[in-house]
mmCIF file of C-alpha atoms in Angstrom:
data_model
loop_
_atom_site.group_PDB
_atom_site.id
_atom_site.type_symbol
_atom_site.label_atom_id
_atom_site.label_comp_id
_atom_site.label_asym_id
_atom_site.label_seq_id
_atom_site.Cartn_x
_atom_site.Cartn_y
_atom_site.Cartn_z
ATOM 1 C CA UNK A 1 -8.808 -10.382 30.994
ATOM 2 C CA UNK A 2 -9.824 -6.740 31.170
ATOM 3 C CA UNK A 3 -6.532 -5.932 32.885
ATOM 4 C CA UNK A 4 -4.570 -7.728 30.191
ATOM 5 C CA UNK A 5 -6.435 -5.837 27.485
ATOM 6 C CA UNK A 6 -5.817 -2.518 29.225
ATOM 7 C CA UNK A 7 -2.101 -3.216 29.596
ATOM 8 C CA UNK A 8 -1.964 -4.372 25.982
ATOM 9 C CA UNK A 9 -3.600 -1.132 24.821
ATOM 10 C CA UNK A 10 -1.104 0.927 26.803
ATOM 11 C CA UNK A 11 1.784 -1.007 25.262
ATOM 12 C CA UNK A 12 0.390 -0.524 21.750
ATOM 13 C CA UNK A 13 -0.123 3.185 22.439
ATOM 14 C CA UNK A 14 3.501 3.475 23.568
ATOM 15 C CA UNK A 15 4.650 1.828 20.328
ATOM 16 C CA UNK A 16 2.411 4.149 18.283
ATOM 17 C CA UNK A 17 3.817 7.216 20.043
ATOM 18 C CA UNK A 18 7.332 5.905 19.394
ATOM 19 C CA UNK A 19 6.543 5.652 15.692
ATOM 20 C CA UNK A 20 5.465 9.291 15.641
ATOM 21 C CA UNK A 21 8.527 10.444 17.582
ATOM 22 C CA UNK A 22 11.040 8.479 15.505
ATOM 23 C CA UNK A 23 10.986 10.701 12.374
ATOM 24 C CA UNK A 24 11.795 13.668 14.608
ATOM 25 C CA UNK A 25 14.894 12.078 16.128
ATOM 26 C CA UNK A 26 16.224 9.754 13.399
ATOM 27 C CA UNK A 27 19.566 10.559 11.840
ATOM 28 C CA UNK A 28 19.935 12.332 8.514
ATOM 29 C CA UNK A 29 21.371 9.177 6.968
ATOM 30 C CA UNK A 30 18.165 7.321 7.866
ATOM 31 C CA UNK A 31 16.138 9.861 5.907
ATOM 32 C CA UNK A 32 18.421 9.583 2.899
ATOM 33 C CA UNK A 33 18.434 5.781 2.957
ATOM 34 C CA UNK A 34 14.653 5.576 2.818
ATOM 35 C CA UNK A 35 12.590 5.891 -0.364
ATOM 36 C CA UNK A 36 12.278 9.646 0.187
ATOM 37 C CA UNK A 37 15.136 10.522 -2.230
ATOM 38 C CA UNK A 38 13.146 8.883 -5.051
ATOM 39 C CA UNK A 39 10.074 11.015 -4.325
ATOM 40 C CA UNK A 40 12.220 14.119 -3.812
ATOM 41 C CA UNK A 41 13.898 13.435 -7.162
ATOM 42 C CA UNK A 42 10.517 13.296 -8.870
ATOM 43 C CA UNK A 43 9.408 16.480 -7.114
ATOM 44 C CA UNK A 44 12.549 18.333 -8.162
ATOM 45 C CA UNK A 45 12.318 17.181 -11.775
ATOM 46 C CA UNK A 46 8.640 18.039 -12.127
ATOM 47 C CA UNK A 47 9.555 21.623 -11.238
ATOM 48 C CA UNK A 48 12.970 22.032 -12.875
ATOM 49 C CA UNK A 49 13.063 19.570 -15.769
ATOM 50 C CA UNK A 50 9.591 18.079 -16.399
ATOM 51 C CA UNK A 51 10.507 16.839 -19.855
ATOM 52 C CA UNK A 52 12.814 14.213 -18.321
ATOM 53 C CA UNK A 53 10.794 13.093 -15.319
ATOM 54 C CA UNK A 54 11.340 9.385 -16.059
ATOM 55 C CA UNK A 55 14.824 9.660 -17.583
ATOM 56 C CA UNK A 56 17.017 7.509 -15.326
ATOM 57 C CA UNK A 57 20.244 9.252 -16.314
ATOM 58 C CA UNK A 58 18.801 12.646 -15.455
ATOM 59 C CA UNK A 59 17.364 11.193 -12.245
ATOM 60 C CA UNK A 60 20.831 9.980 -11.281
ATOM 61 C CA UNK A 61 22.259 13.519 -11.332
ATOM 62 C CA UNK A 62 19.267 15.016 -9.519
ATOM 63 C CA UNK A 63 19.280 12.325 -6.855
ATOM 64 C CA UNK A 64 22.909 13.039 -6.078
ATOM 65 C CA UNK A 65 21.844 16.629 -5.447
ATOM 66 C CA UNK A 66 19.045 15.391 -3.174
ATOM 67 C CA UNK A 67 21.396 13.189 -1.165
ATOM 68 C CA UNK A 68 24.229 15.727 -1.080
ATOM 69 C CA UNK A 69 26.437 13.515 -3.231
ATOM 70 C CA UNK A 70 26.073 10.487 -0.989
ATOM 71 C CA UNK A 71 25.319 7.066 -2.435
ATOM 72 C CA UNK A 72 22.389 5.155 -1.014
ATOM 73 C CA UNK A 73 22.961 2.007 1.016
ATOM 74 C CA UNK A 74 20.159 0.171 -0.742
ATOM 75 C CA UNK A 75 20.560 0.723 -4.447
ATOM 76 C CA UNK A 76 17.664 0.335 -6.831
ATOM 77 C CA UNK A 77 17.731 0.295 -10.632
ATOM 78 C CA UNK A 78 21.035 1.366 -12.243
ATOM 79 C CA UNK A 79 22.491 2.411 -8.901
ATOM 80 C CA UNK A 80 19.700 4.777 -7.842
ATOM 81 C CA UNK A 81 16.258 4.643 -6.287
ATOM 82 C CA UNK A 82 14.354 5.848 -9.346
ATOM 83 C CA UNK A 83 11.124 7.791 -9.349
ATOM 84 C CA UNK A 84 8.691 5.363 -11.006
ATOM 85 C CA UNK A 85 5.411 6.463 -9.422
ATOM 86 C CA UNK A 86 2.611 8.224 -11.331
ATOM 87 C CA UNK A 87 3.500 11.830 -12.106
ATOM 88 C CA UNK A 88 0.885 13.188 -9.705
ATOM 89 C CA UNK A 89 2.858 11.686 -6.820
ATOM 90 C CA UNK A 90 5.600 14.163 -7.670
ATOM 91 C CA UNK A 91 3.055 16.969 -7.224
ATOM 92 C CA UNK A 92 2.364 15.786 -3.682
ATOM 93 C CA UNK A 93 6.091 15.636 -2.893
ATOM 94 C CA UNK A 94 6.922 19.141 -4.195
ATOM 95 C CA UNK A 95 6.067 21.143 -1.023
ATOM 96 C CA UNK A 96 8.045 18.687 1.106
ATOM 97 C CA UNK A 97 11.084 18.825 -1.177
ATOM 98 C CA UNK A 98 11.034 22.630 -1.040
ATOM 99 C CA UNK A 99 11.811 22.308 2.686
ATOM 100 C CA UNK A 100 15.013 20.437 1.944
ATOM 101 C CA UNK A 101 15.929 16.775 1.932
ATOM 102 C CA UNK A 102 16.264 16.369 5.691
ATOM 103 C CA UNK A 103 13.310 18.374 7.010
ATOM 104 C CA UNK A 104 11.130 17.582 4.016
ATOM 105 C CA UNK A 105 11.760 13.855 4.383
ATOM 106 C CA UNK A 106 10.865 13.869 8.060
ATOM 107 C CA UNK A 107 7.644 15.779 7.433
ATOM 108 C CA UNK A 108 6.816 13.453 4.531
ATOM 109 C CA UNK A 109 7.022 10.474 6.892
ATOM 110 C CA UNK A 110 4.872 12.222 9.512
ATOM 111 C CA UNK A 111 2.376 13.136 6.791
ATOM 112 C CA UNK A 112 2.069 9.495 5.723
ATOM 113 C CA UNK A 113 1.683 8.359 9.343
ATOM 114 C CA UNK A 114 -1.048 10.965 9.866
ATOM 115 C CA UNK A 115 -2.839 9.801 6.702
ATOM 116 C CA UNK A 116 -2.630 6.198 7.892
ATOM 117 C CA UNK A 117 -3.989 7.040 11.351
ATOM 118 C CA UNK A 118 -6.833 9.136 9.960
ATOM 119 C CA UNK A 119 -7.669 6.476 7.385
ATOM 120 C CA UNK A 120 -7.806 3.831 10.110
ATOM 121 C CA UNK A 121 -10.018 6.034 12.278
ATOM 122 C CA UNK A 122 -12.467 6.458 9.403
ATOM 123 C CA UNK A 123 -12.349 2.768 8.543
ATOM 124 C CA UNK A 124 -13.109 1.439 12.041
ATOM 125 C CA UNK A 125 -15.988 3.777 12.906
ATOM 126 C CA UNK A 126 -18.207 3.527 14.920
ATOM 127 C CA UNK A 127 -15.717 1.597 17.041
ATOM 128 C CA UNK A 128 -13.686 3.794 19.422
ATOM 129 C CA UNK A 129 -10.297 5.224 18.352
ATOM 130 C CA UNK A 130 -8.241 2.661 20.335
ATOM 131 C CA UNK A 131 -9.445 0.076 17.799
ATOM 132 C CA UNK A 132 -6.784 1.376 15.400
ATOM 133 C CA UNK A 133 -3.877 0.612 17.741
ATOM 134 C CA UNK A 134 -3.166 -3.002 16.660
ATOM 135 C CA UNK A 135 -2.891 -1.828 13.044
ATOM 136 C CA UNK A 136 -0.993 1.394 13.673
ATOM 137 C CA UNK A 137 1.460 -0.162 16.146
ATOM 138 C CA UNK A 138 2.310 -3.093 13.850
ATOM 139 C CA UNK A 139 5.532 -4.002 12.063
ATOM 140 C CA UNK A 140 4.084 -3.001 8.647
ATOM 141 C CA UNK A 141 3.652 0.559 9.953
ATOM 142 C CA UNK A 142 7.274 0.524 11.087
ATOM 143 C CA UNK A 143 8.273 -0.489 7.574
ATOM 144 C CA UNK A 144 6.185 2.344 6.136
ATOM 145 C CA UNK A 145 7.925 4.977 8.258
ATOM 146 C CA UNK A 146 11.415 3.538 7.786
ATOM 147 C CA UNK A 147 10.932 3.481 4.007
ATOM 148 C CA UNK A 148 8.964 6.762 3.789
ATOM 149 C CA UNK A 149 6.398 5.094 1.566
ATOM 150 C CA UNK A 150 3.020 6.216 0.180
ATOM 151 C CA UNK A 151 0.648 3.655 1.670
ATOM 152 C CA UNK A 152 -0.720 6.125 4.206
ATOM 153 C CA UNK A 153 -2.474 8.012 1.402
ATOM 154 C CA UNK A 154 -3.909 4.748 0.065
ATOM 155 C CA UNK A 155 -5.205 3.887 3.539
ATOM 156 C CA UNK A 156 -6.762 7.335 3.855
ATOM 157 C CA UNK A 157 -8.554 6.904 0.535
ATOM 158 C CA UNK A 158 -9.933 3.525 1.569
ATOM 159 C CA UNK A 159 -10.980 4.707 5.024
ATOM 160 C CA UNK A 160 -12.661 7.825 3.651
ATOM 161 C CA UNK A 161 -14.521 5.756 1.055
ATOM 162 C CA UNK A 162 -15.848 3.466 3.796
ATOM 163 C CA UNK A 163 -16.916 6.428 5.927
ATOM 164 C CA UNK A 164 -18.665 8.014 2.906
ATOM 165 C CA UNK A 165 -20.331 4.810 1.666
ATOM 166 C CA UNK A 166 -23.782 6.400 2.070
ATOM 167 C CA UNK A 167 -22.652 9.078 -0.422
ATOM 168 C CA UNK A 168 -21.308 6.981 -3.305
ATOM 169 C CA UNK A 169 -20.066 9.806 -5.529
ATOM 170 C CA UNK A 170 -18.000 11.224 -2.666
ATOM 171 C CA UNK A 171 -16.797 7.730 -1.753
ATOM 172 C CA UNK A 172 -15.532 7.344 -5.309
ATOM 173 C CA UNK A 173 -13.772 10.695 -5.146
ATOM 174 C CA UNK A 174 -12.100 9.592 -1.914
ATOM 175 C CA UNK A 175 -10.828 6.463 -3.673
ATOM 176 C CA UNK A 176 -8.911 8.837 -5.928
ATOM 177 C CA UNK A 177 -6.273 8.961 -3.188
ATOM 178 C CA UNK A 178 -5.538 5.281 -3.804
ATOM 179 C CA UNK A 179 -4.288 6.157 -7.294
ATOM 180 C CA UNK A 180 -0.894 7.068 -5.862
ATOM 181 C CA UNK A 181 -0.445 3.269 -5.879
ATOM 182 C CA UNK A 182 -3.105 2.039 -8.301
ATOM 183 C CA UNK A 183 -1.630 -1.452 -8.531
ATOM 184 C CA UNK A 184 -2.768 -2.165 -4.957
ATOM 185 C CA UNK A 185 -6.495 -1.592 -5.475
ATOM 186 C CA UNK A 186 -7.252 -3.654 -8.603
ATOM 187 C CA UNK A 187 -9.683 -6.042 -6.843
ATOM 188 C CA UNK A 188 -11.656 -3.077 -5.494
ATOM 189 C CA UNK A 189 -12.113 -1.784 -9.025
ATOM 190 C CA UNK A 190 -13.148 -5.197 -10.335
ATOM 191 C CA UNK A 191 -15.591 -5.690 -7.457
ATOM 192 C CA UNK A 192 -17.223 -2.337 -8.155
ATOM 193 C CA UNK A 193 -17.587 -3.313 -11.815
ATOM 194 C CA UNK A 194 -19.038 -6.742 -11.027
ATOM 195 C CA UNK A 195 -21.545 -5.314 -8.559
ATOM 196 C CA UNK A 196 -22.325 -2.436 -10.953
ATOM 197 C CA UNK A 197 -21.718 0.164 -8.275
ATOM 198 C CA UNK A 198 -21.740 2.838 -10.939
ATOM 199 C CA UNK A 199 -21.931 5.948 -8.782
ATOM 200 C CA UNK A 200 -18.799 5.027 -6.853
ATOM 201 C CA UNK A 201 -17.058 4.190 -10.113
ATOM 202 C CA UNK A 202 -18.100 7.539 -11.591
ATOM 203 C CA UNK A 203 -16.624 9.393 -8.615
ATOM 204 C CA UNK A 204 -13.434 7.333 -8.758
ATOM 205 C CA UNK A 205 -13.129 7.853 -12.518
ATOM 206 C CA UNK A 206 -13.667 11.599 -12.057
ATOM 207 C CA UNK A 207 -10.815 11.745 -9.554
ATOM 208 C CA UNK A 208 -8.602 9.760 -11.898
ATOM 209 C CA UNK A 209 -9.519 12.007 -14.820
ATOM 210 C CA UNK A 210 -8.547 15.119 -12.862
ATOM 211 C CA UNK A 211 -5.175 13.574 -12.035
ATOM 212 C CA UNK A 212 -4.674 12.456 -15.616
ATOM 213 C CA UNK A 213 -5.562 15.837 -17.103
ATOM 214 C CA UNK A 214 -3.279 17.589 -14.628
ATOM 215 C CA UNK A 215 -0.365 15.568 -15.987
ATOM 216 C CA UNK A 216 -1.371 15.792 -19.649
ATOM 217 C CA UNK A 217 -1.608 19.577 -19.356
ATOM 218 C CA UNK A 218 2.037 19.809 -18.308
ATOM 219 C CA UNK A 219 3.478 16.941 -20.338
ATOM 220 C CA UNK A 220 1.425 14.545 -22.477
ATOM 221 C CA UNK A 221 4.272 11.996 -22.478
ATOM 222 C CA UNK A 222 4.314 11.426 -18.718
ATOM 223 C CA UNK A 223 1.610 8.769 -18.706
ATOM 224 C CA UNK A 224 3.295 6.761 -21.475
ATOM 225 C CA UNK A 225 6.704 7.137 -19.847
ATOM 226 C CA UNK A 226 5.291 6.009 -16.498
ATOM 227 C CA UNK A 227 3.659 2.922 -18.003
ATOM 228 C CA UNK A 228 6.939 1.995 -19.693
ATOM 229 C CA UNK A 229 8.972 2.484 -16.531
ATOM 230 C CA UNK A 230 6.475 0.646 -14.322
ATOM 231 C CA UNK A 231 7.542 -2.664 -15.842
ATOM 232 C CA UNK A 232 11.069 -2.179 -14.521
ATOM 233 C CA UNK A 233 9.909 -2.229 -10.896
ATOM 234 C CA UNK A 234 9.644 -6.033 -10.789
ATOM 235 C CA UNK A 235 13.117 -7.542 -10.479
ATOM 236 C CA UNK A 236 13.997 -11.209 -9.798
ATOM 237 C CA UNK A 237 15.851 -10.270 -6.607
ATOM 238 C CA UNK A 238 13.339 -7.740 -5.276
ATOM 239 C CA UNK A 239 11.380 -8.311 -2.072
ATOM 240 C CA UNK A 240 7.947 -8.716 -3.648
ATOM 241 C CA UNK A 241 5.105 -10.061 -1.488
ATOM 242 C CA UNK A 242 2.593 -10.776 -4.261
ATOM 243 C CA UNK A 243 1.703 -13.928 -6.188
ATOM 244 C CA UNK A 244 2.632 -12.374 -9.549
ATOM 245 C CA UNK A 245 6.289 -12.341 -8.496
ATOM 246 C CA UNK A 246 6.458 -16.120 -8.938
ATOM 247 C CA UNK A 247 6.272 -15.446 -12.671
ATOM 248 C CA UNK A 248 9.975 -14.531 -12.581
ATOM 249 C CA UNK A 249 10.734 -18.217 -12.100
ATOM 250 C CA UNK A 250 9.863 -18.852 -15.751
ATOM 251 C CA UNK A 251 12.176 -18.193 -18.727
ATOM 252 C CA UNK A 252 12.665 -14.519 -19.591
ATOM 253 C CA UNK A 253 10.350 -14.557 -22.602
ATOM 254 C CA UNK A 254 7.436 -15.824 -20.520
ATOM 255 C CA UNK A 255 7.862 -13.791 -17.349
ATOM 256 C CA UNK A 256 5.710 -10.786 -18.302
ATOM 257 C CA UNK A 257 2.841 -12.979 -19.479
ATOM 258 C CA UNK A 258 3.085 -15.181 -16.390
ATOM 259 C CA UNK A 259 3.069 -12.193 -14.039
ATOM 260 C CA UNK A 260 0.027 -10.687 -15.773
ATOM 261 C CA UNK A 261 -1.815 -14.016 -15.753
ATOM 262 C CA UNK A 262 -1.059 -14.669 -12.081
ATOM 263 C CA UNK A 263 -2.180 -11.141 -11.125
ATOM 264 C CA UNK A 264 -5.431 -11.551 -13.082
ATOM 265 C CA UNK A 265 -6.206 -14.993 -11.672
ATOM 266 C CA UNK A 266 -5.521 -13.795 -8.123
ATOM 267 C CA UNK A 267 -7.659 -10.701 -8.626
ATOM 268 C CA UNK A 268 -10.622 -12.810 -9.774
ATOM 269 C CA UNK A 269 -10.136 -15.227 -6.862
ATOM 270 C CA UNK A 270 -10.089 -12.332 -4.375
ATOM 271 C CA UNK A 271 -13.309 -10.864 -5.792
ATOM 272 C CA UNK A 272 -15.015 -14.273 -5.673
ATOM 273 C CA UNK A 273 -13.975 -14.688 -2.036
ATOM 274 C CA UNK A 274 -15.295 -11.207 -1.232
ATOM 275 C CA UNK A 275 -18.559 -12.068 -3.025
ATOM 276 C CA UNK A 276 -18.883 -15.017 -0.647
ATOM 277 C CA UNK A 277 -19.110 -12.469 2.211
ATOM 278 C CA UNK A 278 -21.329 -9.976 0.377
ATOM 279 C CA UNK A 279 -23.743 -10.044 3.313
ATOM 280 C CA UNK A 280 -21.001 -8.616 5.556
ATOM 281 C CA UNK A 281 -19.608 -5.350 4.156
ATOM 282 C CA UNK A 282 -16.661 -5.225 6.554
ATOM 283 C CA UNK A 283 -15.576 -8.798 5.873
ATOM 284 C CA UNK A 284 -15.898 -8.330 2.113
ATOM 285 C CA UNK A 285 -14.042 -5.024 2.274
ATOM 286 C CA UNK A 286 -11.224 -6.595 4.281
ATOM 287 C CA UNK A 287 -10.828 -9.333 1.669
ATOM 288 C CA UNK A 288 -10.673 -6.773 -1.152
ATOM 289 C CA UNK A 289 -8.153 -4.535 0.620
ATOM 290 C CA UNK A 290 -5.816 -7.331 1.719
ATOM 291 C CA UNK A 291 -6.332 -9.163 -1.552
ATOM 292 C CA UNK A 292 -5.276 -6.030 -3.410
ATOM 293 C CA UNK A 293 -1.735 -6.542 -2.129
ATOM 294 C CA UNK A 294 -1.853 -10.246 -2.993
ATOM 295 C CA UNK A 295 -3.114 -9.589 -6.545
ATOM 296 C CA UNK A 296 -0.856 -6.627 -7.256
ATOM 297 C CA UNK A 297 1.651 -6.944 -10.086
ATOM 298 C CA UNK A 298 4.091 -5.137 -7.776
ATOM 299 C CA UNK A 299 3.907 -5.065 -3.972
ATOM 300 C CA UNK A 300 6.675 -4.731 -1.385
ATOM 301 C CA UNK A 301 6.800 -5.437 2.377
ATOM 302 C CA UNK A 302 5.805 -1.823 3.145
ATOM 303 C CA UNK A 303 2.514 -2.473 1.342
ATOM 304 C CA UNK A 304 1.608 -5.009 4.032
ATOM 305 C CA UNK A 305 0.377 -2.017 6.047
ATOM 306 C CA UNK A 306 -2.768 -2.285 3.905
ATOM 307 C CA UNK A 307 -3.229 -5.813 5.215
ATOM 308 C CA UNK A 308 -3.201 -4.268 8.699
ATOM 309 C CA UNK A 309 -5.843 -1.820 7.451
ATOM 310 C CA UNK A 310 -7.858 -4.801 6.194
ATOM 311 C CA UNK A 311 -7.746 -6.498 9.601
ATOM 312 C CA UNK A 312 -8.870 -3.242 11.217
ATOM 313 C CA UNK A 313 -11.766 -2.950 8.752
ATOM 314 C CA UNK A 314 -12.827 -6.525 9.477
ATOM 315 C CA UNK A 315 -12.820 -5.856 13.210
ATOM 316 C CA UNK A 316 -12.739 -9.509 14.298
ATOM 317 C CA UNK A 317 -9.019 -10.246 14.160
ATOM 318 C CA UNK A 318 -7.560 -12.249 17.026
ATOM 319 C CA UNK A 319 -4.193 -11.586 18.649
ATOM 320 C CA UNK A 320 -2.569 -14.318 16.569
ATOM 321 C CA UNK A 321 -3.689 -12.646 13.324
ATOM 322 C CA UNK A 322 -1.803 -9.490 14.295
ATOM 323 C CA UNK A 323 1.200 -11.504 15.457
ATOM 324 C CA UNK A 324 1.317 -13.473 12.208
ATOM 325 C CA UNK A 325 1.132 -10.262 10.171
ATOM 326 C CA UNK A 326 3.977 -8.624 12.091
ATOM 327 C CA UNK A 327 6.199 -11.720 11.904
ATOM 328 C CA UNK A 328 5.480 -12.108 8.193
ATOM 329 C CA UNK A 329 6.255 -8.443 7.537
ATOM 330 C CA UNK A 330 9.552 -8.677 9.424
ATOM 331 C CA UNK A 331 10.554 -11.812 7.500
ATOM 332 C CA UNK A 332 9.610 -10.209 4.185
ATOM 333 C CA UNK A 333 11.612 -7.072 4.988
ATOM 334 C CA UNK A 334 14.763 -8.769 6.246
ATOM 335 C CA UNK A 335 15.280 -11.937 4.215
ATOM 336 C CA UNK A 336 16.302 -12.137 0.548
ATOM 337 C CA UNK A 337 14.086 -13.227 -2.343
ATOM 338 C CA UNK A 338 12.155 -15.445 -2.792
ATOM 339 C CA UNK A 339 11.430 -15.686 0.958
ATOM 340 C CA UNK A 340 9.444 -12.385 1.038
ATOM 341 C CA UNK A 341 7.096 -13.627 -1.684
ATOM 342 C CA UNK A 342 6.459 -16.886 0.142
ATOM 343 C CA UNK A 343 5.945 -15.134 3.492
ATOM 344 C CA UNK A 344 3.757 -12.444 1.949
ATOM 345 C CA UNK A 345 1.500 -14.864 0.103
ATOM 346 C CA UNK A 346 1.059 -17.048 3.200
ATOM 347 C CA UNK A 347 0.257 -14.118 5.499
ATOM 348 C CA UNK A 348 -2.064 -12.291 3.111
ATOM 349 C CA UNK A 349 -3.713 -15.542 2.088
ATOM 350 C CA UNK A 350 -4.395 -16.321 5.750
ATOM 351 C CA UNK A 351 -5.977 -12.901 6.313
ATOM 352 C CA UNK A 352 -8.145 -13.233 3.203
ATOM 353 C CA UNK A 353 -9.302 -16.707 4.182
ATOM 354 C CA UNK A 354 -9.989 -15.582 7.754
ATOM 355 C CA UNK A 355 -12.014 -12.531 6.751
ATOM 356 C CA UNK A 356 -13.649 -14.532 3.971
ATOM 357 C CA UNK A 357 -14.977 -17.036 6.486
ATOM 358 C CA UNK A 358 -13.187 -20.009 4.931
ATOM 359 C CA UNK A 359 -11.120 -20.844 8.038
ATOM 360 C CA UNK A 360 -14.185 -20.667 10.301
ATOM 361 C CA UNK A 361 -16.171 -22.861 7.921
ATOM 362 C CA UNK A 362 -13.329 -25.383 7.785
ATOM 363 C CA UNK A 363 -13.166 -25.508 11.580
ATOM 364 C CA UNK A 364 -16.903 -26.078 11.860
ATOM 365 C CA UNK A 365 -16.775 -28.906 9.385
ATOM 366 C CA UNK A 366 -19.674 -29.998 7.183
ATOM 367 C CA UNK A 367 -23.186 -29.112 8.241
ATOM 368 C CA UNK A 368 -25.089 -32.090 9.690
ATOM 369 C CA UNK A 369 -27.744 -33.526 7.419
ATOM 370 C CA UNK A 370 -31.126 -33.635 9.114
ATOM 371 C CA UNK A 371 -33.126 -36.849 8.826
ATOM 372 C CA UNK A 372 -36.310 -36.645 6.787
#
């Protein structure tokens, strides 16, 4: 068994090294056909034309400059991959965009991979560094690097908060990194409110206030424009992996209400499941992190990397948990809607139930009743 584990670790390490090497050797078209042009568009607009950061027509012209006039293979809204993230994400992308689309995109991907690895290292301590390999060498990480997405920063914020849990104000500040994708951490916020963990909330709110003020100082309309544009991210044919996406099955007039209701119900259910494991911080944390993707009003296959982070936090995942996650992520990334939503809900639900102790309790069956 030890030999099998050693060989398995070597194989996972080889995959992890391949992930790091890939951005250095991938073709220029691969960089352009990721989500990097959207972030580069936001970075360029925040410097050159901040008054129209969320104007899709202006974004169209700027994105053509980013891509050198080439059209993207995977088109988003109105024929482009629009910048719809919070304005502070554009700040982060500016130094990478200044290096040019090709080099900047490659370094952006490496930056996100580094954030993911460091976040995992912080999250699994005091276990040794090889404990991060199943998460880092998984299919969700491959999706993150191929799509040049932001989840590495979210993972770093979560990992740093876990490492700093004895210093709650600093832990809250670390959670500020998760605000690059705030829709993925709603259950964490609700859990902190329910448990009245005020010092962490104060630190998190302080980080959010700094980000908010930094945008208001440059353009007070950015926050409103972002909130308006955020609703356009959920499309009937998009590869969502969250429960809220099933709201699109209802008539048009009811979809928004259904999506909000489903997200709220799922968020409450996730927090209740985490409360069930309140005696085990790692199990409860894993439920909240994985459940954040499940309860999100908008989550794509790349966001499943946070489910890998959740399994790493839990620390008791079996080989079949990792296999199920990778298969589910591949299905969600490759097949058309609504298959991704079904696959995502099943996989994330399994992880939440496993970390929440429900599967183990079901296998044990009812406790025997003692006589007398």
